[in-house]
PDB file of C-alpha atoms in Angstrom:
ATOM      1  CA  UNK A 268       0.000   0.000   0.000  1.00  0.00           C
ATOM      2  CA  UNK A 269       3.201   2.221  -0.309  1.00  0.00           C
ATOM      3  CA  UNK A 270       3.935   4.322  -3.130  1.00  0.00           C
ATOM      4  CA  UNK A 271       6.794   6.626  -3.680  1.00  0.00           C
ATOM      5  CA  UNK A 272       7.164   9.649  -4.568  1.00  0.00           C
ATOM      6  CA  UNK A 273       9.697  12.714  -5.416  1.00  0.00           C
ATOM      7  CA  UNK A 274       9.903  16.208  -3.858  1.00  0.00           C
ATOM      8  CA  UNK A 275      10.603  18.267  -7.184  1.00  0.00           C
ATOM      9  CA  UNK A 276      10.729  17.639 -11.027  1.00  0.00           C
ATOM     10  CA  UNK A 277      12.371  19.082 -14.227  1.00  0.00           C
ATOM     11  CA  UNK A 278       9.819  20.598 -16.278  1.00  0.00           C
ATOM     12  CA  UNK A 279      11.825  18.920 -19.444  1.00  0.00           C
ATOM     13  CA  UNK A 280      11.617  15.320 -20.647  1.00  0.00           C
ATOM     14  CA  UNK A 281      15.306  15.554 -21.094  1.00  0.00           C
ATOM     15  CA  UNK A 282      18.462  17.415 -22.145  1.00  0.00           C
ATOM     16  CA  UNK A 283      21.585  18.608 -21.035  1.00  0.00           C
ATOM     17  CA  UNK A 284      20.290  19.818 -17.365  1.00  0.00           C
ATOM     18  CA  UNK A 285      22.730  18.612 -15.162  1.00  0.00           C
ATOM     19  CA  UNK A 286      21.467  17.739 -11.315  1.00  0.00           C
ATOM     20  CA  UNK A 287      17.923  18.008 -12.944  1.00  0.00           C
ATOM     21  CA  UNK A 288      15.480  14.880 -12.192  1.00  0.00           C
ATOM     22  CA  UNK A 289      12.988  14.451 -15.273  1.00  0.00           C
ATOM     23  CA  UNK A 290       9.582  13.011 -15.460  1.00  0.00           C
ATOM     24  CA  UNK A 291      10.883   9.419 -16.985  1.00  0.00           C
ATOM     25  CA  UNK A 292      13.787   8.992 -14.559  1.00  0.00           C
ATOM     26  CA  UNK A 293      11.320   9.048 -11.788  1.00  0.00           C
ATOM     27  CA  UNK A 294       9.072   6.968 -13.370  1.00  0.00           C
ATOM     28  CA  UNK A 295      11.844   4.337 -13.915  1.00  0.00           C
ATOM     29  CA  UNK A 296      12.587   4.450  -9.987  1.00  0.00           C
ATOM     30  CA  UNK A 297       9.447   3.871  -9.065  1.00  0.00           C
ATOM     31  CA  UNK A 298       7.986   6.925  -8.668  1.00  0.00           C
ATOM     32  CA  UNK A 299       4.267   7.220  -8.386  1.00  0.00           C
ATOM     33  CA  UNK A 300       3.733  10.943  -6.614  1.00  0.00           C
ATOM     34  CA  UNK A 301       5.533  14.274  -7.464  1.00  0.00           C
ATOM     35  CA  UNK A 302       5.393  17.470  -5.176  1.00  0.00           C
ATOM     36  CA  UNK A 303       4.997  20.416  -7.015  1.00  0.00           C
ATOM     37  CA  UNK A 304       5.308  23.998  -6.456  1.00  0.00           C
ATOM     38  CA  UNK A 305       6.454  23.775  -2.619  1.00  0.00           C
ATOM     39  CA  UNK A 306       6.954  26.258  -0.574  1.00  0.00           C
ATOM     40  CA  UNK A 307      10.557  26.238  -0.968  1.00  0.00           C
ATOM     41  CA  UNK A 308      11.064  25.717  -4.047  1.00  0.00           C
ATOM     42  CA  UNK A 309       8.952  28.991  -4.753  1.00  0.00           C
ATOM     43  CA  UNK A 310      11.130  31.016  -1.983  1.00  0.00           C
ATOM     44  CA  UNK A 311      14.582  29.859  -2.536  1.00  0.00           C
ATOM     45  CA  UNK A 312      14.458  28.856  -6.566  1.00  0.00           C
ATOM     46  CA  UNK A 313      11.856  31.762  -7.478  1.00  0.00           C
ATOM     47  CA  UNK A 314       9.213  29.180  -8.781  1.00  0.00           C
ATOM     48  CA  UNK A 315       6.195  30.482 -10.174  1.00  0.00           C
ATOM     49  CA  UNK A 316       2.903  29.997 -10.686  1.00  0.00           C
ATOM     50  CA  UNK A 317       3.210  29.440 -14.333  1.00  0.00           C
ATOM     51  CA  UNK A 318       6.054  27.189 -13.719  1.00  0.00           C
ATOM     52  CA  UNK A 319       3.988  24.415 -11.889  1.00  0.00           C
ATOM     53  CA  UNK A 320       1.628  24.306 -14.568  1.00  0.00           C
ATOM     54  CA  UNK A 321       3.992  23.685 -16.788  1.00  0.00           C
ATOM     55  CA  UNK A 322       5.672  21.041 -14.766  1.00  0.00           C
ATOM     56  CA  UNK A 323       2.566  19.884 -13.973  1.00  0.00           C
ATOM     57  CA  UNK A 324       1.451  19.022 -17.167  1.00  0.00           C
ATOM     58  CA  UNK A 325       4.755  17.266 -17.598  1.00  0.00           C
ATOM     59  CA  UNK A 326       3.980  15.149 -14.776  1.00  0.00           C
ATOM     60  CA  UNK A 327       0.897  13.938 -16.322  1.00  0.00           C
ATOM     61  CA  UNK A 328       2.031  13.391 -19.546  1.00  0.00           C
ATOM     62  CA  UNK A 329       4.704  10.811 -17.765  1.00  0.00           C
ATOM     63  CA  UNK A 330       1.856   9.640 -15.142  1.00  0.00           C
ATOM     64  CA  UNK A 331       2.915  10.677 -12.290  1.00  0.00           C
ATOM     65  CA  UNK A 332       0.370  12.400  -9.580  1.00  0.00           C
ATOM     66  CA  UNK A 333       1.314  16.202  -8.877  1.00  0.00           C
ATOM     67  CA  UNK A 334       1.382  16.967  -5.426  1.00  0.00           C
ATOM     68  CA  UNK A 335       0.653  20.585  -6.303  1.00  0.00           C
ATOM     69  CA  UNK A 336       1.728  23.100  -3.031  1.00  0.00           C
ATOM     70  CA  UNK A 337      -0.284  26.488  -2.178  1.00  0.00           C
ATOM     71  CA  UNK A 338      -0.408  28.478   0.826  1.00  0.00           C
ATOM     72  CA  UNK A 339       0.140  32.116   1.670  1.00  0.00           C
ATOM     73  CA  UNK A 340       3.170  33.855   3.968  1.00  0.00           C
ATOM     74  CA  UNK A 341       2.169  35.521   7.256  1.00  0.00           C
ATOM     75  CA  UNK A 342       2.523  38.664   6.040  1.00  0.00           C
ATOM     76  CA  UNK A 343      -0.247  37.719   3.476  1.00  0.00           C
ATOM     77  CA  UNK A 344      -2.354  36.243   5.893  1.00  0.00           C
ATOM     78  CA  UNK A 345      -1.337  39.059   8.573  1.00  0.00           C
ATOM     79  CA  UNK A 346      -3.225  41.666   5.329  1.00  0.00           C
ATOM     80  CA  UNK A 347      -6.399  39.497   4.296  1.00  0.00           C
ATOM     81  CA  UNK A 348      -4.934  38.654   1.220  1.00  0.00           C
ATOM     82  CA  UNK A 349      -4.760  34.205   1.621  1.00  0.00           C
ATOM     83  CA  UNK A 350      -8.004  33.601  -0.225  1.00  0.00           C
ATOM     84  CA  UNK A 351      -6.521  35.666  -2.776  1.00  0.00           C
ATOM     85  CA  UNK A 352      -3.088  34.220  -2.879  1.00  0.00           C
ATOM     86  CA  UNK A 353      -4.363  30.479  -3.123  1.00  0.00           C
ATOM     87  CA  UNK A 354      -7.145  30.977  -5.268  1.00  0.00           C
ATOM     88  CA  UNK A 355      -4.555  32.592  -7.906  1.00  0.00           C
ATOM     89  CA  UNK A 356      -1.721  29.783  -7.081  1.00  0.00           C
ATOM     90  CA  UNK A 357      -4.413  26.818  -7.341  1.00  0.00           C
ATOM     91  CA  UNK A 358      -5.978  28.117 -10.556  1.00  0.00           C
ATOM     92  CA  UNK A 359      -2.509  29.136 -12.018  1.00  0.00           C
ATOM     93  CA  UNK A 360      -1.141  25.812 -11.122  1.00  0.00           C
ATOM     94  CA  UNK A 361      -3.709  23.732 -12.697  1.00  0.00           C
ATOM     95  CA  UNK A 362      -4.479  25.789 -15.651  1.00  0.00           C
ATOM     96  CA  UNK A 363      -5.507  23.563 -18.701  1.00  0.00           C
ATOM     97  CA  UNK A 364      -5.790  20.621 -16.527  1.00  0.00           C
ATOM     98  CA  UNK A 365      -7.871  18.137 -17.762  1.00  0.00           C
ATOM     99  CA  UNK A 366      -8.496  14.574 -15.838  1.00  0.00           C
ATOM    100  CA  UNK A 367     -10.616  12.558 -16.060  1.00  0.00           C
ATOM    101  CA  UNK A 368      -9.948  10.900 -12.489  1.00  0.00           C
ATOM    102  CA  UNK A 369      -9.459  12.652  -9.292  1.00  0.00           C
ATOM    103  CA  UNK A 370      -6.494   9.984  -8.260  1.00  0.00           C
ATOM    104  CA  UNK A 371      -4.674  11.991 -11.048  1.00  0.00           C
ATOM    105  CA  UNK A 372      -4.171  15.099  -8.872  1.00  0.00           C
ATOM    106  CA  UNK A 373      -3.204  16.326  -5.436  1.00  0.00           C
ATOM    107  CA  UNK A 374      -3.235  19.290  -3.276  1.00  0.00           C
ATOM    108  CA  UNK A 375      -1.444  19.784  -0.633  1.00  0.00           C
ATOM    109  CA  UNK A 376      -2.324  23.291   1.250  1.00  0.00           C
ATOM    110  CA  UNK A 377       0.855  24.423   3.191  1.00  0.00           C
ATOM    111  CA  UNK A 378       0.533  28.004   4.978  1.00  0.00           C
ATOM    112  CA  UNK A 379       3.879  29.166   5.202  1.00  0.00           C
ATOM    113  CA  UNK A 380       3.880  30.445   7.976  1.00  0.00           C
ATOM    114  CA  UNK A 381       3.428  27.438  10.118  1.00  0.00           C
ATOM    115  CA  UNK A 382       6.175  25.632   8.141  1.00  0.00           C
ATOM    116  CA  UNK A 383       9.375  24.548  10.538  1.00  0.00           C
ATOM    117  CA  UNK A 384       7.569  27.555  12.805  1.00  0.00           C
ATOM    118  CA  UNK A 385       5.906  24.895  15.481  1.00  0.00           C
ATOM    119  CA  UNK A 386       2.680  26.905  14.526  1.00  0.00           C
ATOM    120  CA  UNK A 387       0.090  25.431  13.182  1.00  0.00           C
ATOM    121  CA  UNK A 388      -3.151  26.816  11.979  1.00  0.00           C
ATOM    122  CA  UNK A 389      -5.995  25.985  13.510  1.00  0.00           C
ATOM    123  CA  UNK A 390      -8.442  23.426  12.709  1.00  0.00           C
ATOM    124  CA  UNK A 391     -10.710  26.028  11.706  1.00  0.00           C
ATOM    125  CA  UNK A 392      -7.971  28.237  10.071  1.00  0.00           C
ATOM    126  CA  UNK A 393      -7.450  24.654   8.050  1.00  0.00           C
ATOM    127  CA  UNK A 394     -11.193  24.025   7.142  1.00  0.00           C
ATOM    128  CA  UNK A 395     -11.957  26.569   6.052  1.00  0.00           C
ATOM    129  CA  UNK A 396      -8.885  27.130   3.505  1.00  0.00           C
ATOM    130  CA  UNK A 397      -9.521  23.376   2.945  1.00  0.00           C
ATOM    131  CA  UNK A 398     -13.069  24.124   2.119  1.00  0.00           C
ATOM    132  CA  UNK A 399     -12.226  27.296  -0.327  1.00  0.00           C
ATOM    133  CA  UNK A 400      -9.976  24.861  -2.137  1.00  0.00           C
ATOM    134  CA  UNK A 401     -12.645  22.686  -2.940  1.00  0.00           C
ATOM    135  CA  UNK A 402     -14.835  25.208  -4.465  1.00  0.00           C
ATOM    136  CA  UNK A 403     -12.327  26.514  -6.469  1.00  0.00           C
ATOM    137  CA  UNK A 404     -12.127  22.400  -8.061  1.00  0.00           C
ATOM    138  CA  UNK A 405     -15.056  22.931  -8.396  1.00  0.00           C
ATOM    139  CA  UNK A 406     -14.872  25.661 -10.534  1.00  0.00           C
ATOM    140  CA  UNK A 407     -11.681  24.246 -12.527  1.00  0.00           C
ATOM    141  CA  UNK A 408     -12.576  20.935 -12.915  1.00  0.00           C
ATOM    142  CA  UNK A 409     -15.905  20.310 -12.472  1.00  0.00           C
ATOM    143  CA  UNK A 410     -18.005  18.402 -10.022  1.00  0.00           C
ATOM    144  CA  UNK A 411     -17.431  14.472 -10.406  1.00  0.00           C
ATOM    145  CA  UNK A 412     -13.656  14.880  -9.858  1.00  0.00           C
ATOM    146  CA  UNK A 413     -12.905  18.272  -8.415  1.00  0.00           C
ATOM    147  CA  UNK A 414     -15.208  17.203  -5.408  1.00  0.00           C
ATOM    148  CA  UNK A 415     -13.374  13.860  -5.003  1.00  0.00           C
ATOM    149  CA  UNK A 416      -9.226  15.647  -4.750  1.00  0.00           C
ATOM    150  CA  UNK A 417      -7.371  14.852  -2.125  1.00  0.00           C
ATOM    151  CA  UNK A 418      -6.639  17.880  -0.143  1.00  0.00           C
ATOM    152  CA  UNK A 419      -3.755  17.419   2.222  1.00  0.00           C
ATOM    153  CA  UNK A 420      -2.871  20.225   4.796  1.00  0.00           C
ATOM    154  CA  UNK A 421       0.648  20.841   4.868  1.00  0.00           C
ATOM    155  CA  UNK A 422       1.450  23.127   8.013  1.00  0.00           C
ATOM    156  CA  UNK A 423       3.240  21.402  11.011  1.00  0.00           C
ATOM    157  CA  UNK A 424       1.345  18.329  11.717  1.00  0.00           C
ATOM    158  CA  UNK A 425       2.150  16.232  14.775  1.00  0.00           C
ATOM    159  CA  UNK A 426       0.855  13.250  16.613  1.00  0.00           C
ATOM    160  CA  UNK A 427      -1.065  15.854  19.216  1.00  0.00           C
ATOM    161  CA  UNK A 428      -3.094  17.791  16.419  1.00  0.00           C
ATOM    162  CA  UNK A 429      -3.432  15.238  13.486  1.00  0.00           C
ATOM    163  CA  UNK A 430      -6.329  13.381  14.642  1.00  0.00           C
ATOM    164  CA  UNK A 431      -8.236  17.352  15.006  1.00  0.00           C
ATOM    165  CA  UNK A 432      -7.236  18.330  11.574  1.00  0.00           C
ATOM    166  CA  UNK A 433      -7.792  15.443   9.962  1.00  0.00           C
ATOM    167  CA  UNK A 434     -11.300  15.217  11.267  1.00  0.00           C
ATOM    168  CA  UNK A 435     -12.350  18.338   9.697  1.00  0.00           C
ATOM    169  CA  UNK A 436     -14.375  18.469   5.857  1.00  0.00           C
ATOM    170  CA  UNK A 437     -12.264  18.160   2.615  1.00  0.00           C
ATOM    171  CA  UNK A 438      -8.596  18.054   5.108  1.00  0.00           C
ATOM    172  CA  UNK A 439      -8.063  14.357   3.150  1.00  0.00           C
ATOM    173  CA  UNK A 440      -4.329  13.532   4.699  1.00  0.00           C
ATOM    174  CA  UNK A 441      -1.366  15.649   5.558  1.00  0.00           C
ATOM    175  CA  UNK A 442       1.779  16.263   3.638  1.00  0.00           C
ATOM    176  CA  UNK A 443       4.066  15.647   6.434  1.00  0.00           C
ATOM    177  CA  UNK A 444       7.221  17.248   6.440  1.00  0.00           C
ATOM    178  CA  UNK A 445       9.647  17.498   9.889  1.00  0.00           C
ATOM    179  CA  UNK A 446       7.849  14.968  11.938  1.00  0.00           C
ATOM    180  CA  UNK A 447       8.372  12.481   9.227  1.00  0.00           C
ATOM    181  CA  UNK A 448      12.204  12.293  10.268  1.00  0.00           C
ATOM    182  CA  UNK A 449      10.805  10.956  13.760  1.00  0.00           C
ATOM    183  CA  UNK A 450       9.621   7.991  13.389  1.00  0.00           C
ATOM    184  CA  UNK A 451       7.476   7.779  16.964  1.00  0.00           C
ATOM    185  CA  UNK A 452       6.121  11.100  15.402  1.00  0.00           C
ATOM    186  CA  UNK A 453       5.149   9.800  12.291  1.00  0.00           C
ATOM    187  CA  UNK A 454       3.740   6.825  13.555  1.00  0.00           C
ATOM    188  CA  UNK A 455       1.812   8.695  15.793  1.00  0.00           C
ATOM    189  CA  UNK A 456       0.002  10.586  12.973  1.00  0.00           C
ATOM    190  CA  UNK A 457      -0.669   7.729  10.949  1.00  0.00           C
ATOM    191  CA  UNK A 458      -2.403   5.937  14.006  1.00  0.00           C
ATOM    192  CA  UNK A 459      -4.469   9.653  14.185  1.00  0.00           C
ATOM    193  CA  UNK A 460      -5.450   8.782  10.358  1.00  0.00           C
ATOM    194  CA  UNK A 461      -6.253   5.416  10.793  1.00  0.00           C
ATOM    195  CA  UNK A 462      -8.497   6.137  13.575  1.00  0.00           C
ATOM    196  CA  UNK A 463     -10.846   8.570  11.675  1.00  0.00           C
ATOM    197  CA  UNK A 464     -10.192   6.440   8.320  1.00  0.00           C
ATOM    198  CA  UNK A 465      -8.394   9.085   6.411  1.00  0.00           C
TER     199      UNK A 465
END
């Protein structure tokens, strides 16, 4: 029941791009899942919007499942702007996308601010980004499969607030990021998921 999956992809088949990980050489590891558009990679390598979609269209094309990243800073947050942030980053991002499955596609909503911070947002901070997510599926993709997407929250999950977040609407999983490198944390989290069947 465990599939793989790569934090970043080249958003060309192939070429001279040394250091650069393509679409097929995951694929030939094993890869099912690619993350796309994290955090990270949009601070430190100036990723854009417009760059996801291109990478992940790329993924698709090589079928692999984009695990495609959006979330607003604190200063964002701290000025109203987060619905407007995401909305642009998740209909950016997908732009052109056309599945005909929802196990095609991922989103993993990450607020930057509680990344590596120990903050978390709170369950109801979560929801309800969660739940503007899903309507803007909606919009993109339609109702059979843009109301079926995994949405994973991506913001400092841990054993003690897992089992809260993931009982909330459309929060479908976590993207787990430091307290994967513990393994009593990790476990711990996974036992919160299995509990409410996420």
């Amino acid at each position: 029941p465990v599939r793989m999956g790569a934090q970043d992809m080249h958003h060309e088949e192939s070429g001279a791009f040394t250091g650069a990980v393509s679409g097929p050489m995951l694929r030939s590891v094993g890869c099912h899942y690619v993350i796309l558009g994290h955090s990270e990679r949009r601070q430190y390598f100036g990723e854009t919007d417009d760059g996801v979609n291109v990478k992940v269209h790329r993924a698709r094309a090589h079928k692999l499942v984009p695990i495609v990243c959006v979330g607003e800073t604190l200063g964002e947050r701290d000025s109203g702007r987060e619905r407007e942030v995401v909305g642009r980053q998740v209909e950016r991002g997908l732009a052109d996308l056309r599945i005909a499955d929802a196990s095609e596609l991922v989103v993993a909503y990450e607020p930057v601010w509680a990344i590596g911070t120990g903050r978390t947002a709170s369950p109801d901070q979560a929801a309800s980004m969660h739940a503007f997510i899903r309507s803007r599926l909606l919009e993109l993709l339609g109702a059979p499969v843009g109301s079926q997407v995994d949405i994973l929250y991506g913001g400092s999950m841990k054993p003690d607030n897992a089992a809260d977040l993931l009982s909330r609407p459309d929060v479908n999983g976590g993207l787990i990021g430091g307290a994967s490198l513990k393994a009593d944390d990790f476990a711990g989290i996974v036992r919160a998921a299995a509990a409410i069947g996420s």
